[in-house]
mmCIF file with all atom_site columns, C-alpha atoms in Angstrom:
data_model
loop_
_atom_site.group_PDB
_atom_site.id
_atom_site.type_symbol
_atom_site.label_atom_id
_atom_site.label_alt_id
_atom_site.label_comp_id
_atom_site.label_asym_id
_atom_site.label_entity_id
_atom_site.label_seq_id
_atom_site.pdbx_PDB_ins_code
_atom_site.Cartn_x
_atom_site.Cartn_y
_atom_site.Cartn_z
_atom_site.occupancy
_atom_site.B_iso_or_equiv
_atom_site.pdbx_formal_charge
_atom_site.auth_seq_id
_atom_site.auth_comp_id
_atom_site.auth_asym_id
_atom_site.auth_atom_id
_atom_site.pdbx_PDB_model_num
ATOM 1  C CA . MET X 1 1  ? 15.943  11.416  7.072   1.00 60.00 ? 18 MET X CA 1
ATOM 2  C CA . ASP X 1 2  ? 12.498  9.888   7.439   1.00 70.00 ? 19 ASP X CA 1
ATOM 3  C CA . LYS X 1 3  ? 12.267  6.204   8.215   1.00 82.00 ? 20 LYS X CA 1
ATOM 4  C CA . ARG X 1 4  ? 10.450  4.208   5.564   1.00 84.00 ? 21 ARG X CA 1
ATOM 5  C CA . ARG X 1 5  ? 7.171   2.732   6.799   1.00 88.00 ? 22 ARG X CA 1
ATOM 6  C CA . THR X 1 6  ? 6.054   -0.792  6.005   1.00 91.00 ? 23 THR X CA 1
ATOM 7  C CA . PHE X 1 7  ? 2.468   -1.944  5.824   1.00 94.00 ? 24 PHE X CA 1
ATOM 8  C CA . SER X 1 8  ? 0.986   -5.363  6.464   1.00 94.00 ? 25 SER X CA 1
ATOM 9  C CA . ARG X 1 9  ? -0.983  -7.218  3.829   1.00 92.00 ? 26 ARG X CA 1
ATOM 10 C CA . GLU X 1 10 ? -4.055  -6.759  6.024   1.00 94.00 ? 27 GLU X CA 1
ATOM 11 C CA . PHE X 1 11 ? -3.606  -2.974  6.000   1.00 96.00 ? 28 PHE X CA 1
ATOM 12 C CA . LYS X 1 12 ? -3.149  -2.931  2.222   1.00 95.00 ? 29 LYS X CA 1
ATOM 13 C CA . LEU X 1 13 ? -6.199  -5.119  1.688   1.00 94.00 ? 30 LEU X CA 1
ATOM 14 C CA . ALA X 1 14 ? -8.337  -2.927  3.947   1.00 96.00 ? 31 ALA X CA 1
ATOM 15 C CA . ALA X 1 15 ? -7.221  0.155   2.007   1.00 97.00 ? 32 ALA X CA 1
ATOM 16 C CA . VAL X 1 16 ? -7.980  -1.427  -1.374  1.00 96.00 ? 33 VAL X CA 1
ATOM 17 C CA . LYS X 1 17 ? -11.364 -2.682  -0.130  1.00 94.00 ? 34 LYS X CA 1
ATOM 18 C CA . LYS X 1 18 ? -12.348 0.896   0.710   1.00 96.00 ? 35 LYS X CA 1
ATOM 19 C CA . ILE X 1 19 ? -11.926 1.724   -2.977  1.00 95.00 ? 36 ILE X CA 1
ATOM 20 C CA . ILE X 1 20 ? -13.546 -1.430  -4.354  1.00 92.00 ? 37 ILE X CA 1
ATOM 21 C CA . GLU X 1 21 ? -16.375 -2.039  -1.900  1.00 92.00 ? 38 GLU X CA 1
ATOM 22 C CA . GLN X 1 22 ? -17.153 1.444   -0.598  1.00 95.00 ? 39 GLN X CA 1
ATOM 23 C CA . GLY X 1 23 ? -16.496 3.286   -3.844  1.00 95.00 ? 40 GLY X CA 1
ATOM 24 C CA . LEU X 1 24 ? -14.215 5.833   -2.203  1.00 96.00 ? 41 LEU X CA 1
ATOM 25 C CA . THR X 1 25 ? -11.653 7.681   -4.303  1.00 97.00 ? 42 THR X CA 1
ATOM 26 C CA . TYR X 1 26 ? -7.917  7.101   -4.085  1.00 97.00 ? 43 TYR X CA 1
ATOM 27 C CA . ALA X 1 27 ? -7.483  10.632  -2.754  1.00 98.00 ? 44 ALA X CA 1
ATOM 28 C CA . VAL X 1 28 ? -9.995  10.167  0.062   1.00 98.00 ? 45 VAL X CA 1
ATOM 29 C CA . VAL X 1 29 ? -8.605  6.804   1.173   1.00 98.00 ? 46 VAL X CA 1
ATOM 30 C CA . ALA X 1 30 ? -4.997  7.973   0.960   1.00 97.00 ? 47 ALA X CA 1
ATOM 31 C CA . LYS X 1 31 ? -5.723  11.072  3.029   1.00 98.00 ? 48 LYS X CA 1
ATOM 32 C CA . ASP X 1 32 ? -7.715  9.074   5.580   1.00 97.00 ? 49 ASP X CA 1
ATOM 33 C CA . LEU X 1 33 ? -4.850  6.582   6.027   1.00 97.00 ? 50 LEU X CA 1
ATOM 34 C CA . SER X 1 34 ? -2.039  9.165   5.776   1.00 96.00 ? 51 SER X CA 1
ATOM 35 C CA . ILE X 1 35 ? -0.395  7.430   2.827   1.00 97.00 ? 52 ILE X CA 1
ATOM 36 C CA . ARG X 1 36 ? 0.536   8.589   -0.647  1.00 96.00 ? 53 ARG X CA 1
ATOM 37 C CA . GLU X 1 37 ? -2.051  8.183   -3.365  1.00 97.00 ? 54 GLU X CA 1
ATOM 38 C CA . THR X 1 38 ? 0.545   6.672   -5.716  1.00 97.00 ? 55 THR X CA 1
ATOM 39 C CA . MET X 1 39 ? 1.287   3.930   -3.188  1.00 95.00 ? 56 MET X CA 1
ATOM 40 C CA . LEU X 1 40 ? -2.395  3.115   -2.928  1.00 96.00 ? 57 LEU X CA 1
ATOM 41 C CA . ARG X 1 41 ? -2.676  2.952   -6.724  1.00 96.00 ? 58 ARG X CA 1
ATOM 42 C CA . LYS X 1 42 ? 0.231   0.465   -6.832  1.00 95.00 ? 59 LYS X CA 1
ATOM 43 C CA . TRP X 1 43 ? -1.441  -1.709  -4.206  1.00 95.00 ? 60 TRP X CA 1
ATOM 44 C CA . LYS X 1 44 ? -4.725  -1.703  -6.138  1.00 95.00 ? 61 LYS X CA 1
ATOM 45 C CA . LYS X 1 45 ? -2.966  -2.521  -9.414  1.00 94.00 ? 62 LYS X CA 1
ATOM 46 C CA . SER X 1 46 ? -1.100  -5.389  -7.760  1.00 92.00 ? 63 SER X CA 1
ATOM 47 C CA . PHE X 1 47 ? -4.324  -6.683  -6.240  1.00 91.00 ? 64 PHE X CA 1
ATOM 48 C CA . ASP X 1 48 ? -6.182  -6.452  -9.572  1.00 90.00 ? 65 ASP X CA 1
ATOM 49 C CA . GLU X 1 49 ? -3.415  -8.273  -11.460 1.00 87.00 ? 66 GLU X CA 1
ATOM 50 C CA . GLU X 1 50 ? -2.379  -10.893 -8.918  1.00 83.00 ? 67 GLU X CA 1
ATOM 51 C CA . GLY X 1 51 ? -5.174  -11.041 -6.366  1.00 79.00 ? 68 GLY X CA 1
ATOM 52 C CA . THR X 1 52 ? -2.636  -10.413 -3.619  1.00 69.00 ? 69 THR X CA 1
ATOM 53 C CA . PHE X 1 53 ? 0.238   -8.158  -2.630  1.00 66.00 ? 70 PHE X CA 1
ATOM 54 C CA . PRO X 1 54 ? 3.963   -8.777  -2.946  1.00 59.00 ? 71 PRO X CA 1
ATOM 55 C CA . ALA X 1 55 ? 5.686   -9.733  0.280   1.00 59.00 ? 72 ALA X CA 1
ATOM 56 C CA . THR X 1 56 ? 7.411   -6.894  2.075   1.00 56.00 ? 73 THR X CA 1
ATOM 57 C CA . PRO X 1 57 ? 11.028  -7.806  2.796   1.00 52.00 ? 74 PRO X CA 1
ATOM 58 C CA . PRO X 1 58 ? 12.164  -7.464  6.407   1.00 51.00 ? 75 PRO X CA 1
ATOM 59 C CA . ALA X 1 59 ? 13.881  -4.155  7.132   1.00 50.00 ? 76 ALA X CA 1
ATOM 60 C CA . ALA X 1 60 ? 17.162  -5.888  7.993   1.00 48.00 ? 77 ALA X CA 1
ATOM 61 C CA . SER X 1 61 ? 17.440  -7.405  4.518   1.00 46.00 ? 78 SER X CA 1
ATOM 62 C CA . ARG X 1 62 ? 17.058  -4.105  2.704   1.00 49.00 ? 79 ARG X CA 1
ATOM 63 C CA . SER X 1 63 ? 20.260  -2.545  1.532   1.00 50.00 ? 80 SER X CA 1
ATOM 64 C CA . ARG X 1 64 ? 21.014  0.927   0.310   1.00 52.00 ? 81 ARG X CA 1
ATOM 65 C CA . PRO X 1 65 ? 23.408  1.702   -2.500  1.00 57.00 ? 82 PRO X CA 1
ATOM 66 C CA . SER X 1 66 ? 26.667  3.253   -1.338  1.00 53.00 ? 83 SER X CA 1
#
């Protein structure tokens, strides 16, 4: 099974800035950064609504349902 990747706030902000400041499309930015377009859309929505991104919990604190 693939390991889930985590991204820093700086990475997310840089990705969102490419859309806002450079006028690039979600598809172009997502492909360039090797991330899913839906993830990028969630980051942009979060940034638009809150001006920031939710904290990413440390991997050790994540639990999976049994």
